[in-house]
Amino acid sequence: KLDEYMTTMRDVERRLARNGDNVCTPGDMAPPGPAPLPAKLDWPTQTSIFMDLMVLALSCDATRVITFMQSNGGRSSYPRCPWLGITDDHHVLAHHQGDAAKGANPAPIEHWQVEQSVAFIERLEAIDDVDGSLLDNSVVFFSSEIGDGDAHDQVDKPILIAGNAGGQLVTGQHLRLAEEPSQADLFITLLNALGCPVTSFGTAGRKPLAGLTV
């Protein structure tokens, strides 16, 4: 177990070292002023390293809650995705205003984003934990900000839940709810499964959803 942890940590360190100078220097402490911004890691490398760090943090119990956004929302999201052959801004493509050519371009970006989350889930599944894998004792919530870019609504927004909170959640199912429940109701359900007996969430969450818990 220790070897697994240390090997993964060392791998992350090597990948960071291969992707630019990440060592603080006296110049880093200089007063604010006009200066070129440091080069960033490319998105795929940065995302993969973040995934590894999250798995490490969970596996050694450094934290039990992590929120991760693959890119900033709105106008500061992916400006381009050269690794996918896409040079347009993701935010502009998502709000394509009925342009069929533009409307087809967000799909490869979003497919890639889902692949990264699946890779994270698979890493959790590969780590042994008490009475199962680390994934078995966790809950992963994955979704987008909105359902449709043009409409800017929450209709038919896909949500993926992985892990079963130590046997509290029913897995291996696809639910399409007839009514339009609040996402906050889902958060009530997940919090209850994690041992937090809440009955409301914000102003919209009023009751847990049926069909998700054992």
Short mmCIF file of C-alpha atoms in Angstrom, two decimals:
data_model
loop_
_atom_site.label_atom_id
_atom_site.label_comp_id
_atom_site.label_asym_id
_atom_site.label_seq_id
_atom_site.Cartn_x
_atom_site.Cartn_y
_atom_site.Cartn_z
CA LYS A 1 0.00 0.00 0.00
CA LEU A 2 2.82 2.40 0.89
CA ASP A 3 4.72 1.46 -2.26
CA GLU A 4 1.62 2.13 -4.37
CA TYR A 5 1.21 5.56 -2.79
CA MET A 6 4.88 6.56 -3.04
CA THR A 7 5.21 5.29 -6.61
CA THR A 8 2.20 7.32 -7.74
CA MET A 9 3.44 10.41 -5.91
CA ARG A 10 6.88 10.11 -7.52
CA ASP A 11 5.27 9.70 -10.94
CA VAL A 12 3.35 12.96 -10.45
CA GLU A 13 6.56 14.73 -9.40
CA ARG A 14 8.36 13.51 -12.53
CA ARG A 15 5.55 14.63 -14.80
CA LEU A 16 5.54 18.09 -13.22
CA ALA A 17 9.31 18.32 -13.63
CA ARG A 18 9.02 17.46 -17.33
CA ASN A 19 6.51 20.24 -17.93
CA GLY A 20 8.26 23.45 -17.08
CA ASP A 21 10.02 25.05 -14.16
CA ASN A 22 7.86 24.58 -11.06
CA VAL A 23 10.48 25.72 -8.54
CA CYS A 24 10.00 28.99 -6.67
CA THR A 25 12.77 31.52 -7.21
CA PRO A 26 13.54 34.91 -5.60
CA GLY A 27 11.92 36.54 -8.63
CA ASP A 28 8.60 35.00 -7.66
CA MET A 29 8.53 37.28 -4.62
CA ALA A 30 9.08 40.49 -6.61
CA PRO A 31 6.52 43.33 -6.21
CA PRO A 32 3.58 43.22 -8.65
CA GLY A 33 4.30 44.80 -11.99
CA PRO A 34 4.27 44.16 -15.74
CA ALA A 35 5.73 40.73 -16.34
CA PRO A 36 5.01 37.80 -18.65
CA LEU A 37 2.77 35.15 -17.19
CA PRO A 38 4.43 31.76 -16.56
CA ALA A 39 3.68 29.09 -19.13
CA LYS A 40 0.88 26.77 -18.13
CA LEU A 41 0.79 23.03 -18.51
CA ASP A 42 -1.25 21.88 -21.47
CA TRP A 43 -4.84 20.99 -20.54
CA PRO A 44 -4.53 17.18 -20.92
CA THR A 45 -1.38 17.02 -18.79
CA GLN A 46 -2.76 19.40 -16.18
CA THR A 47 -6.05 17.50 -15.93
CA SER A 48 -4.32 14.12 -15.63
CA ILE A 49 -2.01 15.37 -12.87
CA PHE A 50 -4.93 16.86 -10.95
CA MET A 51 -6.77 13.52 -11.21
CA ASP A 52 -3.75 11.69 -9.79
CA LEU A 53 -3.41 14.20 -6.94
CA MET A 54 -7.09 13.81 -6.05
CA VAL A 55 -6.78 10.02 -5.97
CA LEU A 56 -3.69 10.31 -3.77
CA ALA A 57 -5.43 12.71 -1.38
CA LEU A 58 -8.43 10.41 -1.01
CA SER A 59 -6.38 7.22 -0.73
CA CYS A 60 -4.31 8.55 2.20
CA ASP A 61 -7.33 10.26 3.83
CA ALA A 62 -5.78 13.72 3.49
CA THR A 63 -9.30 14.88 2.63
CA ARG A 64 -12.73 13.34 2.18
CA VAL A 65 -14.32 16.00 -0.02
CA ILE A 66 -12.96 17.34 -3.32
CA THR A 67 -14.52 19.72 -5.83
CA PHE A 68 -12.85 19.79 -9.24
CA MET A 69 -13.75 21.82 -12.32
CA GLN A 70 -11.95 20.72 -15.47
CA SER A 71 -11.93 24.28 -16.80
CA ASN A 72 -13.39 27.59 -15.76
CA GLY A 73 -16.99 28.21 -16.69
CA GLY A 74 -18.37 30.84 -19.01
CA ARG A 75 -16.05 32.92 -21.14
CA SER A 76 -12.91 31.66 -19.41
CA SER A 77 -13.43 28.01 -20.40
CA TYR A 78 -11.19 26.24 -22.93
CA PRO A 79 -10.09 28.92 -25.44
CA ARG A 80 -9.09 26.15 -27.86
CA CYS A 81 -8.41 22.41 -27.84
CA PRO A 82 -5.52 21.73 -30.22
CA TRP A 83 -5.21 18.12 -29.01
CA LEU A 84 -8.71 17.59 -30.45
CA GLY A 85 -8.12 19.66 -33.57
CA ILE A 86 -10.50 22.40 -32.34
CA THR A 87 -9.29 26.01 -32.40
CA ASP A 88 -12.51 27.78 -31.42
CA ASP A 89 -13.57 28.84 -27.93
CA HIS A 90 -15.60 26.17 -26.10
CA HIS A 91 -17.97 28.73 -24.61
CA VAL A 92 -18.78 30.28 -28.01
CA LEU A 93 -19.30 26.84 -29.54
CA ALA A 94 -21.66 25.82 -26.75
CA HIS A 95 -23.81 28.91 -27.44
CA HIS A 96 -23.93 28.23 -31.18
CA GLN A 97 -27.30 30.00 -31.73
CA GLY A 98 -28.58 27.31 -34.05
CA ASP A 99 -25.45 27.11 -36.21
CA ALA A 100 -25.22 23.38 -37.02
CA ALA A 101 -21.50 23.52 -37.83
CA LYS A 102 -20.64 25.20 -34.54
CA GLY A 103 -23.12 23.06 -32.64
CA ALA A 104 -21.29 19.87 -33.61
CA ASN A 105 -17.94 21.05 -32.26
CA PRO A 106 -18.61 20.99 -28.49
CA ALA A 107 -19.30 17.23 -28.64
CA PRO A 108 -15.63 16.15 -28.99
CA ILE A 109 -14.65 18.50 -26.15
CA GLU A 110 -17.37 17.19 -23.87
CA HIS A 111 -16.57 13.59 -24.86
CA TRP A 112 -12.96 14.22 -23.83
CA GLN A 113 -14.09 15.71 -20.52
CA VAL A 114 -16.20 12.64 -19.78
CA GLU A 115 -13.23 10.41 -20.60
CA GLN A 116 -11.14 12.21 -17.98
CA SER A 117 -13.80 11.66 -15.33
CA VAL A 118 -14.08 8.00 -16.30
CA ALA A 119 -10.29 7.68 -15.93
CA PHE A 120 -10.57 9.19 -12.43
CA ILE A 121 -13.32 6.72 -11.51
CA GLU A 122 -11.25 3.81 -12.82
CA ARG A 123 -8.30 4.90 -10.67
CA LEU A 124 -10.52 4.88 -7.59
CA GLU A 125 -11.80 1.42 -8.54
CA ALA A 126 -8.23 0.10 -8.81
CA ILE A 127 -7.34 1.00 -5.19
CA ASP A 128 -8.17 -1.56 -2.49
CA ASP A 129 -10.01 -0.19 0.52
CA VAL A 130 -12.00 -1.54 3.45
CA ASP A 131 -14.60 -4.04 2.18
CA GLY A 132 -14.00 -3.24 -1.47
CA SER A 133 -12.35 -0.55 -3.54
CA LEU A 134 -11.90 3.14 -2.82
CA LEU A 135 -14.69 3.77 -5.33
CA ASP A 136 -17.03 1.46 -3.40
CA ASN A 137 -16.60 3.68 -0.35
CA SER A 138 -16.92 6.96 -2.26
CA VAL A 139 -19.44 8.96 -4.27
CA VAL A 140 -18.45 10.75 -7.48
CA PHE A 141 -20.84 13.37 -8.87
CA PHE A 142 -20.18 14.48 -12.46
CA SER A 143 -22.24 16.93 -14.51
CA SER A 144 -22.15 20.06 -16.61
CA GLU A 145 -23.27 23.55 -15.66
CA ILE A 146 -26.33 23.63 -17.92
CA GLY A 147 -28.37 21.28 -20.08
CA ASP A 148 -28.45 23.18 -23.37
CA GLY A 149 -26.04 25.94 -24.27
CA ASP A 150 -28.41 27.92 -26.45
CA ALA A 151 -31.38 27.68 -24.11
CA HIS A 152 -29.18 28.07 -21.03
CA ASP A 153 -31.50 25.72 -19.15
CA GLN A 154 -31.30 22.71 -16.86
CA VAL A 155 -33.60 20.46 -18.93
CA ASP A 156 -32.32 16.93 -19.63
CA LYS A 157 -28.97 17.75 -18.06
CA PRO A 158 -27.03 14.46 -17.77
CA ILE A 159 -25.63 13.56 -14.37
CA LEU A 160 -23.32 10.65 -13.60
CA ILE A 161 -23.09 9.17 -10.11
CA ALA A 162 -20.32 6.63 -9.49
CA GLY A 163 -19.52 4.69 -6.32
CA ASN A 164 -22.07 3.57 -3.77
CA ALA A 165 -21.05 5.22 -0.49
CA GLY A 166 -20.21 1.95 1.21
CA GLY A 167 -23.32 0.17 -0.05
CA GLN A 168 -25.81 3.02 0.39
CA LEU A 169 -26.52 3.73 -3.29
CA VAL A 170 -28.05 1.55 -6.01
CA THR A 171 -25.62 1.36 -8.94
CA GLY A 172 -25.78 -0.01 -12.48
CA GLN A 173 -28.93 1.85 -13.50
CA HIS A 174 -30.03 4.68 -15.76
CA LEU A 175 -32.84 6.84 -14.45
CA ARG A 176 -34.85 9.28 -16.52
CA LEU A 177 -37.17 10.91 -14.03
CA ALA A 178 -40.66 11.73 -15.26
CA GLU A 179 -40.92 14.90 -13.24
CA GLU A 180 -38.34 17.67 -13.20
CA PRO A 181 -36.78 17.34 -9.75
CA SER A 182 -34.32 19.83 -8.40
CA GLN A 183 -30.65 18.95 -8.53
CA ALA A 184 -30.65 20.09 -4.92
CA ASP A 185 -32.93 17.12 -4.13
CA LEU A 186 -30.19 14.87 -5.49
CA PHE A 187 -27.70 16.55 -3.15
CA ILE A 188 -30.00 15.78 -0.21
CA THR A 189 -30.00 12.13 -1.32
CA LEU A 190 -26.21 11.97 -1.57
CA LEU A 191 -25.66 13.75 1.74
CA ASN A 192 -27.99 11.30 3.48
CA ALA A 193 -26.12 8.39 1.92
CA LEU A 194 -22.88 9.85 3.28
CA GLY A 195 -24.24 10.03 6.80
CA CYS A 196 -25.43 13.65 6.84
CA PRO A 197 -29.15 13.56 7.75
CA VAL A 198 -30.26 16.78 6.05
CA THR A 199 -33.84 17.47 4.98
CA SER A 200 -33.21 20.49 2.77
CA PHE A 201 -30.51 21.93 0.53
CA GLY A 202 -30.45 25.64 -0.25
CA THR A 203 -33.79 27.06 -1.34
CA ALA A 204 -34.67 24.37 -3.92
CA GLY A 205 -33.90 21.07 -2.19
CA ARG A 206 -36.86 19.74 -0.23
CA LYS A 207 -36.72 15.92 -0.24
CA PRO A 208 -34.47 13.03 -1.28
CA LEU A 209 -35.01 11.40 -4.67
CA ALA A 210 -36.56 7.93 -4.87
CA GLY A 211 -34.81 4.98 -6.50
CA LEU A 212 -31.21 5.91 -5.68
CA THR A 213 -30.71 4.46 -2.21
CA VAL A 214 -30.98 0.87 -0.96
#
